[in-house]
Coordinates of C-alpha atoms in Angstrom, one line a residue:
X1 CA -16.0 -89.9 52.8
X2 CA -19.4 -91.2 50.9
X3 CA -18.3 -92.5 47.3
X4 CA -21.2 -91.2 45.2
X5 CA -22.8 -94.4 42.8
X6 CA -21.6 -93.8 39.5
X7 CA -24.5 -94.4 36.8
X8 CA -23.9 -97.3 35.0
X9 CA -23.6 -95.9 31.7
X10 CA -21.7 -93.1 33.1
X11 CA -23.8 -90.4 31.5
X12 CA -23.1 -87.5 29.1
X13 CA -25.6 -85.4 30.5
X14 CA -23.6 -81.9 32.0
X15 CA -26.3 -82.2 34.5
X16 CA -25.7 -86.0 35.8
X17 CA -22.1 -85.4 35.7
X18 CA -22.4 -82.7 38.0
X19 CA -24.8 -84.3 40.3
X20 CA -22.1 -86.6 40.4
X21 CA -19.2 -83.7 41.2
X22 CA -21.5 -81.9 43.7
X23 CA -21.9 -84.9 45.7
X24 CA -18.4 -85.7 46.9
X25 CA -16.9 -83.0 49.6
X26 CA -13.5 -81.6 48.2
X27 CA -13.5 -79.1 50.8
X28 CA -9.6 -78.0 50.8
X29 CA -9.2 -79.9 54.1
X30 CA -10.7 -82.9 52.7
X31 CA -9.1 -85.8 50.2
X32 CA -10.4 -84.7 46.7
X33 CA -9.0 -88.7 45.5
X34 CA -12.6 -90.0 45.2
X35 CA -13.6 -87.5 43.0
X36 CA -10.2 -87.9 41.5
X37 CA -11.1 -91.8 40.9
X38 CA -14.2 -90.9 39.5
X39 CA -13.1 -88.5 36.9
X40 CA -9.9 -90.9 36.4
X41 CA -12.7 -93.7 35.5
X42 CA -15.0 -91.3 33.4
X43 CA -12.8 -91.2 31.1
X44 CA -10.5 -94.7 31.0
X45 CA -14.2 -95.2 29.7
X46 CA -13.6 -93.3 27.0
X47 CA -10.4 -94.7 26.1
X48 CA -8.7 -91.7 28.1
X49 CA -5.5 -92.0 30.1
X50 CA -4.7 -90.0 33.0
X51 CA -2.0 -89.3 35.3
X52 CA -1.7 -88.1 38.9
X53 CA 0.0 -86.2 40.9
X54 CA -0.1 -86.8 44.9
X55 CA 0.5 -84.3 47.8
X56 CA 3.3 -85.4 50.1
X57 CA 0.6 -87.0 52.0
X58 CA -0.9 -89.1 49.4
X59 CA -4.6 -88.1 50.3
X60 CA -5.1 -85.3 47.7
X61 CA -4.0 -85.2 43.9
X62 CA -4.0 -82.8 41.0
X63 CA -5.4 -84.9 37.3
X64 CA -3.8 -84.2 34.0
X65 CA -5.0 -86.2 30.7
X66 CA -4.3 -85.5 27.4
X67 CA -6.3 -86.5 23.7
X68 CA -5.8 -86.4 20.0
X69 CA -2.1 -86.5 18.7
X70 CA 1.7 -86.6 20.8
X71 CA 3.7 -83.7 20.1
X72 CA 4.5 -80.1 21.6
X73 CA 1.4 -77.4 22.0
X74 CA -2.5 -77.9 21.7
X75 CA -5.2 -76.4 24.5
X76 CA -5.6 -77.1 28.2
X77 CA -8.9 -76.6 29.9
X78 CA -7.8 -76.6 33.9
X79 CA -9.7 -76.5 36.8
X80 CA -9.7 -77.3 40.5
X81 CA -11.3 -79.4 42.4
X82 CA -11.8 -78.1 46.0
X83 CA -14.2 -75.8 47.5
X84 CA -14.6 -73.8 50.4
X85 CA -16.0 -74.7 53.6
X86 CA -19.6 -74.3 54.1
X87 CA -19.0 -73.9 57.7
X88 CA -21.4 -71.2 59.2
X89 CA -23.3 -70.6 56.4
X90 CA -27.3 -72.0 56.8
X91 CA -28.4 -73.6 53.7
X92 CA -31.5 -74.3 52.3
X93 CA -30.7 -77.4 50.3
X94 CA -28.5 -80.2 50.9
X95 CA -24.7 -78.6 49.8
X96 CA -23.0 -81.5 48.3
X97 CA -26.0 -82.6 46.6
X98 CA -27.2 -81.3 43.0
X99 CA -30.8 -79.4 43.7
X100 CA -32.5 -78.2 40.6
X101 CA -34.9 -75.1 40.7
X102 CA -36.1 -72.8 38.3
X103 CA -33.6 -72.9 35.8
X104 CA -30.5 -73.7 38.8
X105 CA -28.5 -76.5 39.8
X106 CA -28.1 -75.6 43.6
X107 CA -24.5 -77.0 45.4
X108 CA -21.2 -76.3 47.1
X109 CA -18.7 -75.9 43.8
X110 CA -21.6 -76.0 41.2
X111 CA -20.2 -71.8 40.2
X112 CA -16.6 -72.3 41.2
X113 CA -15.8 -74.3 39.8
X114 CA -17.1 -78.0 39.4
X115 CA -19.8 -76.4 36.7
X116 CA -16.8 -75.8 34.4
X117 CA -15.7 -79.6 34.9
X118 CA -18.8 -80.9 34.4
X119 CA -18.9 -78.8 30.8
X120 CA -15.4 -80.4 29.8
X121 CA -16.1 -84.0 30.4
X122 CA -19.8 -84.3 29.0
X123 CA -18.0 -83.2 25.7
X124 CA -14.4 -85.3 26.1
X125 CA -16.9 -87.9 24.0
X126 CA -17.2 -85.2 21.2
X127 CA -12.9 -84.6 20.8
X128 CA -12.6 -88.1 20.8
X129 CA -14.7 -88.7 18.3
X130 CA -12.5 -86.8 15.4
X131 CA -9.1 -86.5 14.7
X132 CA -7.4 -83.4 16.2
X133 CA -4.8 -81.1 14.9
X134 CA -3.5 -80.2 18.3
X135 CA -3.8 -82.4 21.6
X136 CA -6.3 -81.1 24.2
X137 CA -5.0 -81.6 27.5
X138 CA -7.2 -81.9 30.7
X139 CA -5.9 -80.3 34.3
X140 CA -7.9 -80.7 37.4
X141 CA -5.7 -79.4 40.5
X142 CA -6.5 -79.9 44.2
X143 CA -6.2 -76.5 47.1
X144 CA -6.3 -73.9 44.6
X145 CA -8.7 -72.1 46.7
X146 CA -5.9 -72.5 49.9
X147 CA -3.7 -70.2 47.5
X148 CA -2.7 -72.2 44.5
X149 CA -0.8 -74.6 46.5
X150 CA -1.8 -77.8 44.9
X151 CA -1.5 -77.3 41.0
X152 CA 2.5 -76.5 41.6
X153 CA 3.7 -80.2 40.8
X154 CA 1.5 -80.3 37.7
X155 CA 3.1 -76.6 36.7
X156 CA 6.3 -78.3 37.2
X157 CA 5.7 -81.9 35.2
X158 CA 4.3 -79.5 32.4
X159 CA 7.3 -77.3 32.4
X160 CA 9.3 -80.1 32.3
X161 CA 7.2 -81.6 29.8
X162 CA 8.4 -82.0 25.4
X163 CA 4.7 -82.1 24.9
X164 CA 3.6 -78.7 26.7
X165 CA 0.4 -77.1 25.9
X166 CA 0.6 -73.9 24.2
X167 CA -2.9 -72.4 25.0
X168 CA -5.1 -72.8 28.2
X169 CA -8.1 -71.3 29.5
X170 CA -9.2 -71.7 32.7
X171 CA -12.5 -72.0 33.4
X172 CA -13.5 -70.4 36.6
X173 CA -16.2 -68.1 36.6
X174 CA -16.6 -65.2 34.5
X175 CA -19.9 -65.4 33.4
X176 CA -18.7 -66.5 30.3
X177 CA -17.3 -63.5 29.5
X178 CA -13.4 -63.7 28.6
X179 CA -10.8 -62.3 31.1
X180 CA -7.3 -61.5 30.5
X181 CA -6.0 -60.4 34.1
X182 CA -6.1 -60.6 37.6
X183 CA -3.5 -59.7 40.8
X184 CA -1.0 -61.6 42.2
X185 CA -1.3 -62.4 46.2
X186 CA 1.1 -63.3 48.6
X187 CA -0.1 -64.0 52.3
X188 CA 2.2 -64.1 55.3
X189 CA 1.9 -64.6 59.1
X190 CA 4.1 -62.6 61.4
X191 CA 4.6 -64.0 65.0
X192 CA 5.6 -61.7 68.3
X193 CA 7.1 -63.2 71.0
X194 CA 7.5 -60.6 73.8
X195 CA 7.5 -61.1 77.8
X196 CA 4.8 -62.4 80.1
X197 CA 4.3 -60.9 83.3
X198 CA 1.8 -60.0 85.5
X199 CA 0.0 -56.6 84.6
X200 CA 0.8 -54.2 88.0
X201 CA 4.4 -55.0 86.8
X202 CA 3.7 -54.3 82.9
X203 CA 7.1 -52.7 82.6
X204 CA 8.6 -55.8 83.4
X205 CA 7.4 -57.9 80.3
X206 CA 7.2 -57.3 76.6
X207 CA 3.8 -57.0 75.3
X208 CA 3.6 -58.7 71.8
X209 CA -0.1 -57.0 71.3
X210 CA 1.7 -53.8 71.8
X211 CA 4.2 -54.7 69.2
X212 CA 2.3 -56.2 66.9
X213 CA 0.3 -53.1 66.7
X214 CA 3.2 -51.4 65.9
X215 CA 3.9 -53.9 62.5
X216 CA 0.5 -53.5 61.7
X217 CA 0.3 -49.8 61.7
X218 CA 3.1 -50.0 59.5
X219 CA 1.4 -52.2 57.0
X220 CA -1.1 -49.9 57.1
X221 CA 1.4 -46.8 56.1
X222 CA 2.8 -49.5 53.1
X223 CA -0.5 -49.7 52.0
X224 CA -1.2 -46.3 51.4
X225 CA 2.3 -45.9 49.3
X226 CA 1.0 -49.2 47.3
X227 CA -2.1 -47.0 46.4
X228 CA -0.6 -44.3 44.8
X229 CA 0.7 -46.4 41.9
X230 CA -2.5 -47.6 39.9
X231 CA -3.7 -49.4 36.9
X232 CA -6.7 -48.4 35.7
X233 CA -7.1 -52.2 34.0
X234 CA -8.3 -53.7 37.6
X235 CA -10.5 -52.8 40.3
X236 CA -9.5 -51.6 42.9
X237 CA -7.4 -49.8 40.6
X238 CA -4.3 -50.5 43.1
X239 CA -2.2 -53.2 44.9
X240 CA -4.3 -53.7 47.9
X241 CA -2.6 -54.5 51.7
X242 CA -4.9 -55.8 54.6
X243 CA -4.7 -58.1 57.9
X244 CA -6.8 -60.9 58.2
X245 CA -6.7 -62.1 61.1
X246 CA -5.2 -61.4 64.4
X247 CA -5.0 -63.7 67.7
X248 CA -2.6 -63.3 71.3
X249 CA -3.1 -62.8 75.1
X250 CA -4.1 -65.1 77.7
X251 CA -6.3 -63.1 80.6
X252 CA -6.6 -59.3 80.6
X253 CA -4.1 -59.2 84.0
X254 CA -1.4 -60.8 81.9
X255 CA 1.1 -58.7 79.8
X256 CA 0.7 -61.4 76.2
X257 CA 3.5 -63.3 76.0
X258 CA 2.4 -63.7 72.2
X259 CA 0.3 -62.2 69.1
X260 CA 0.2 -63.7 65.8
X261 CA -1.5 -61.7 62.7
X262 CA -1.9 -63.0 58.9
X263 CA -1.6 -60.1 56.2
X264 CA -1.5 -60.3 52.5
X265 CA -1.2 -58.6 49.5
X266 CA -3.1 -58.7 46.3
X267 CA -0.9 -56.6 43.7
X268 CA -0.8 -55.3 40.4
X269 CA 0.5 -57.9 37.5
X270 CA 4.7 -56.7 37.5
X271 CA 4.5 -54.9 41.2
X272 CA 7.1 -56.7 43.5
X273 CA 5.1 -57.4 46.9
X274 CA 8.6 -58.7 48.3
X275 CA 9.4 -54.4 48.6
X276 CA 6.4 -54.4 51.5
X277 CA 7.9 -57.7 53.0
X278 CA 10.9 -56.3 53.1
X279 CA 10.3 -52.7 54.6
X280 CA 8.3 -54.5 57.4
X281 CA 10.9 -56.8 58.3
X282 CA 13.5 -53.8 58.3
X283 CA 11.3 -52.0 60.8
X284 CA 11.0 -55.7 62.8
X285 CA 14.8 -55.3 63.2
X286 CA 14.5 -51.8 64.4
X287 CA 11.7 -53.0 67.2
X288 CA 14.1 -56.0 68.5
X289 CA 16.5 -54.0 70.4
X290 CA 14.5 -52.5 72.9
X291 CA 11.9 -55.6 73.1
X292 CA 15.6 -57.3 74.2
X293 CA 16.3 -55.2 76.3
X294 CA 14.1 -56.4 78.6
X295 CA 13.7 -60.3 77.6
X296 CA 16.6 -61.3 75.8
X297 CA 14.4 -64.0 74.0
X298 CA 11.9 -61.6 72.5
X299 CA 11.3 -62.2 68.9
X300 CA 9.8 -61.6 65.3
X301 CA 9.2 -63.9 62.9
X302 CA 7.7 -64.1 59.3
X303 CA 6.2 -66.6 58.0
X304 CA 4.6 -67.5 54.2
X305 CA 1.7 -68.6 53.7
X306 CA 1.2 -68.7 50.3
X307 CA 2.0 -67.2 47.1
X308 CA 0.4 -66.7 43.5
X309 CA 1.3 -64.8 40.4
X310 CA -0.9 -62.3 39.2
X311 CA -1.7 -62.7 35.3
X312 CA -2.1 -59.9 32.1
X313 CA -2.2 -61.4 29.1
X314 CA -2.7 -59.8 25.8
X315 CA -6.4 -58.9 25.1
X316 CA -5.1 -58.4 21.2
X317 CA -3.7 -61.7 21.2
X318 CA -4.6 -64.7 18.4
X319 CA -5.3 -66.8 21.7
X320 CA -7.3 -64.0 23.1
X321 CA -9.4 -63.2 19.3
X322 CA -9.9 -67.2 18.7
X323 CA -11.2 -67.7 22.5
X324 CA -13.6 -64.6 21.7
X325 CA -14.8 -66.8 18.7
X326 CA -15.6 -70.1 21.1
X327 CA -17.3 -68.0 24.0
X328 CA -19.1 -65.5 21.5
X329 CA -18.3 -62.6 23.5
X330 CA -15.0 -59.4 22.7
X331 CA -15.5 -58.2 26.1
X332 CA -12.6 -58.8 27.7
X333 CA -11.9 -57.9 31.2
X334 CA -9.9 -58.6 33.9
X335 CA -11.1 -59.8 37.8
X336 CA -10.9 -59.0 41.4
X337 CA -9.9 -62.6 42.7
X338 CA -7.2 -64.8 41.7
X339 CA -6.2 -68.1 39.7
X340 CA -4.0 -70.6 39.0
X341 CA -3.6 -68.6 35.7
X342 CA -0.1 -66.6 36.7
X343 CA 1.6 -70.4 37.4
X344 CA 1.1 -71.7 33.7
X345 CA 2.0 -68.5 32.4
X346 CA 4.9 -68.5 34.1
X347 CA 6.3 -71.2 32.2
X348 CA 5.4 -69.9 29.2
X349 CA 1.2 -71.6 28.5
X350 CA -0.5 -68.8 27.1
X351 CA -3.8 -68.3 29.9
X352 CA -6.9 -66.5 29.9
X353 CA -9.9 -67.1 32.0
X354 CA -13.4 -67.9 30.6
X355 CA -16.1 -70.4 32.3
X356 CA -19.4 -70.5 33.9
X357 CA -21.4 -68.7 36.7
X358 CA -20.4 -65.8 38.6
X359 CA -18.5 -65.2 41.2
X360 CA -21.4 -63.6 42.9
X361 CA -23.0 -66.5 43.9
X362 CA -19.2 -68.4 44.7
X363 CA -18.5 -69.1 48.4
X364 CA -22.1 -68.3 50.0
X365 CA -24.6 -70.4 51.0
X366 CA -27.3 -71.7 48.5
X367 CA -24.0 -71.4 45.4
X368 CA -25.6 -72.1 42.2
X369 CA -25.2 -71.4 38.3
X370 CA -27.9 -71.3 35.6
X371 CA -29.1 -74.0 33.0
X372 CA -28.1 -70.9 30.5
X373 CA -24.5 -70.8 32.0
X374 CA -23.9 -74.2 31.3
X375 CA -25.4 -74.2 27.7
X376 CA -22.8 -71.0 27.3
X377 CA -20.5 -73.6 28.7
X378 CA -21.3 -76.2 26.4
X379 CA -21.4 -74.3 23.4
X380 CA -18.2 -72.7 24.0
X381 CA -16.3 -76.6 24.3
X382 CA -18.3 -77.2 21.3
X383 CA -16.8 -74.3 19.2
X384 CA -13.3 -75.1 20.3
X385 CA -13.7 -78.6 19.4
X386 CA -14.5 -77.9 15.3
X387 CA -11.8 -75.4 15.8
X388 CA -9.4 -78.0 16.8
X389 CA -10.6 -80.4 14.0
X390 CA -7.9 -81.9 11.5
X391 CA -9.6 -81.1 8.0
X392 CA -8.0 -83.4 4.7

């Protein structure tokens, strides 16, 4: 991967630093560690230590840094670091470059979420430059779009942590308008394993298309019983059940030996997706006998894929009335897609969501977010930092 030139001053400007963030690929199946290096540098610069945290590989890491005084509590601002693929999507400018056009900064990650990051660190010189009544703690996770998968050993060090932060806000994008909730997901792949045979003789094998039909109309019968309780709070107004994707056969004269599918679902903050897990698998169990019958080494397995909490925090909150005050906006809401948010509440880091761009332009071709976005940004860092001010 191309190492971007870092500026020899290492600029302030929200705009170089994200020039600087857009240029390095942190696709999820990429390393994210040289732009992990880079922000690790930015901000030794500024007298800033930070720690990391690798994969088992060693090739991707989450960032955690922390300012102003030891001690228990203060405010995180988290983020993560990956994007998605820009496979199959036709661009008009360069993706992992920073384009600027009528009042946009064009780039894969420039809405979700490497905007946000470029906010936090163009004003890390700002907190350092006064004493602090709380610490301000830094958190910049790897795979988060992947399903959360990266951030879990920082949710773990922080849990286990004397000095964990009390309030966070992550700052994916909202449009600057601050959000208190979203659904949980859980994704799982279910593999049949029936009985090849050739198709004049289809009684002979076990056709795992057939059977995983069968699963899948099921799911389909879970989801409309996961409809009918709601919560008028999101939209859709209902945990939410759907397959993905769905591969198996060889040649149209072949009974398929296998079919794999991927399912998941999205549900309400305090639903328990584990009860439509559970009544699948109980019907996989009655499908095995007669599937058996005729190849003893028919099977159906389940496997996870991956696995977030959903989040609802309280919109009446202090937390939720100060952030109001930083981001100059009451209108709380909550959002269709999903964040690390539900891991850190978990453990007991009071989360809401508040950062730049929308999640309109997120994931497509030609992704940007506004020069207003990241003034909002800006200002919103800005108010939080007088807030946290230690005053004689």
């Amino acid at each position: 991967m191309r190492r971007p030139t870092v500026c020899r001053a290492m600029s302030n400007s929200t705009r170089d630093i994200l020039a600087q963030l857009l240029a390095f690929d942190t696709t999820s199946r990429e390393s994210n560690l040289a732009l992990i290096d880079w922000i690790a540098d930015f901000l030794a610069a500024r007298g800033v230590a930070s720690q990391r945290f690798y994969d088992v590989d060693g090739r991707k890491a989450n960032l955690y840094a922390r300012l102003g005084p030891s001690g228990p509590g203060g405010v995180m601002l988290s983020g993560h670091t990956d994007v998605v693929p820009v496979d199959g999507q036709s661009w008009s400018v360069a993706p992992f470059a920073l384009t600027e056009h009528e009042g946009r900064y064009y780039g894969r990650g420039s809405a979700d979420m490497k905007g946000f990051i470029a906010c936090v660190l163009a004003t890390v010189e700002a907190f350092c430059a006064q004493p602090l009544r709380m610490p301000l703690h830094l958190a910049f996770s790897y795979d988060e779009e992947v399903g959360c998968l990266g951030v879990r050993s920082l949710v773990d060090y922080l849990q286990a942590s004397p000095e964990k932060p009390a309030l966070c806000v992550i700052g994916e994008p909202t449009e600057m308008q601050p959000v208190y909730g979203h659904k949980g997901k859980l994704a799982m792949r279910c593999c049949v394993e029936g009985h090849a045979c050739h198709s004049a003789y289809a009684p002979q094998g076990v056709n795992a298309i057939s059977y995983a039909s069968k699963l899948i109309n099921r799911l389909d019968s879970l989801g409309e019983t996961l409809a009918q309780h709601q919560d008028t709070r999101f939209s859709p107004a209902f945990s939410t059940l759907q397959v993905g994707t769905i591969q198996g056969g060889a040649a149209l004269n072949i009974v398929p030996q296998s079919c794999w599918f991927d399912f998941e679902i999205r549900y309400l903050p305090g639903a328990r997706p584990e009860t439509v897990t559970e009544a699948l698998m109980d019907y996989a169990q009655q499908l095995l006998p007669p599937m058996r019958q005729i190849a003893e080494a028919s099977n159906i397995r389940f496997t996870p894929l991956s696995h977030y909490p959903g989040l609802l925090s309280d919109p009446q909150s202090d937390f939720a009335h100060w952030l109001a005050q930083w981001c100059g906006s009451e209108s709380f809401a909550t959002v269709a897609f999903g964040t690390e948010g539900g891991l850190f509440d978990e453990i007991g880091v009071a989360t809401l969501i508040c950062g730049p761009g929308s999640m309109a332009q997120g994931h497509k071709p030609d992704e940007y977010i506004t020069h207003s976005q990241i003034d909002r940004c800006r200002q919103m860092l800005e108010n939080l930092c007088v807030w946290m001010r230690a005053f004689p």
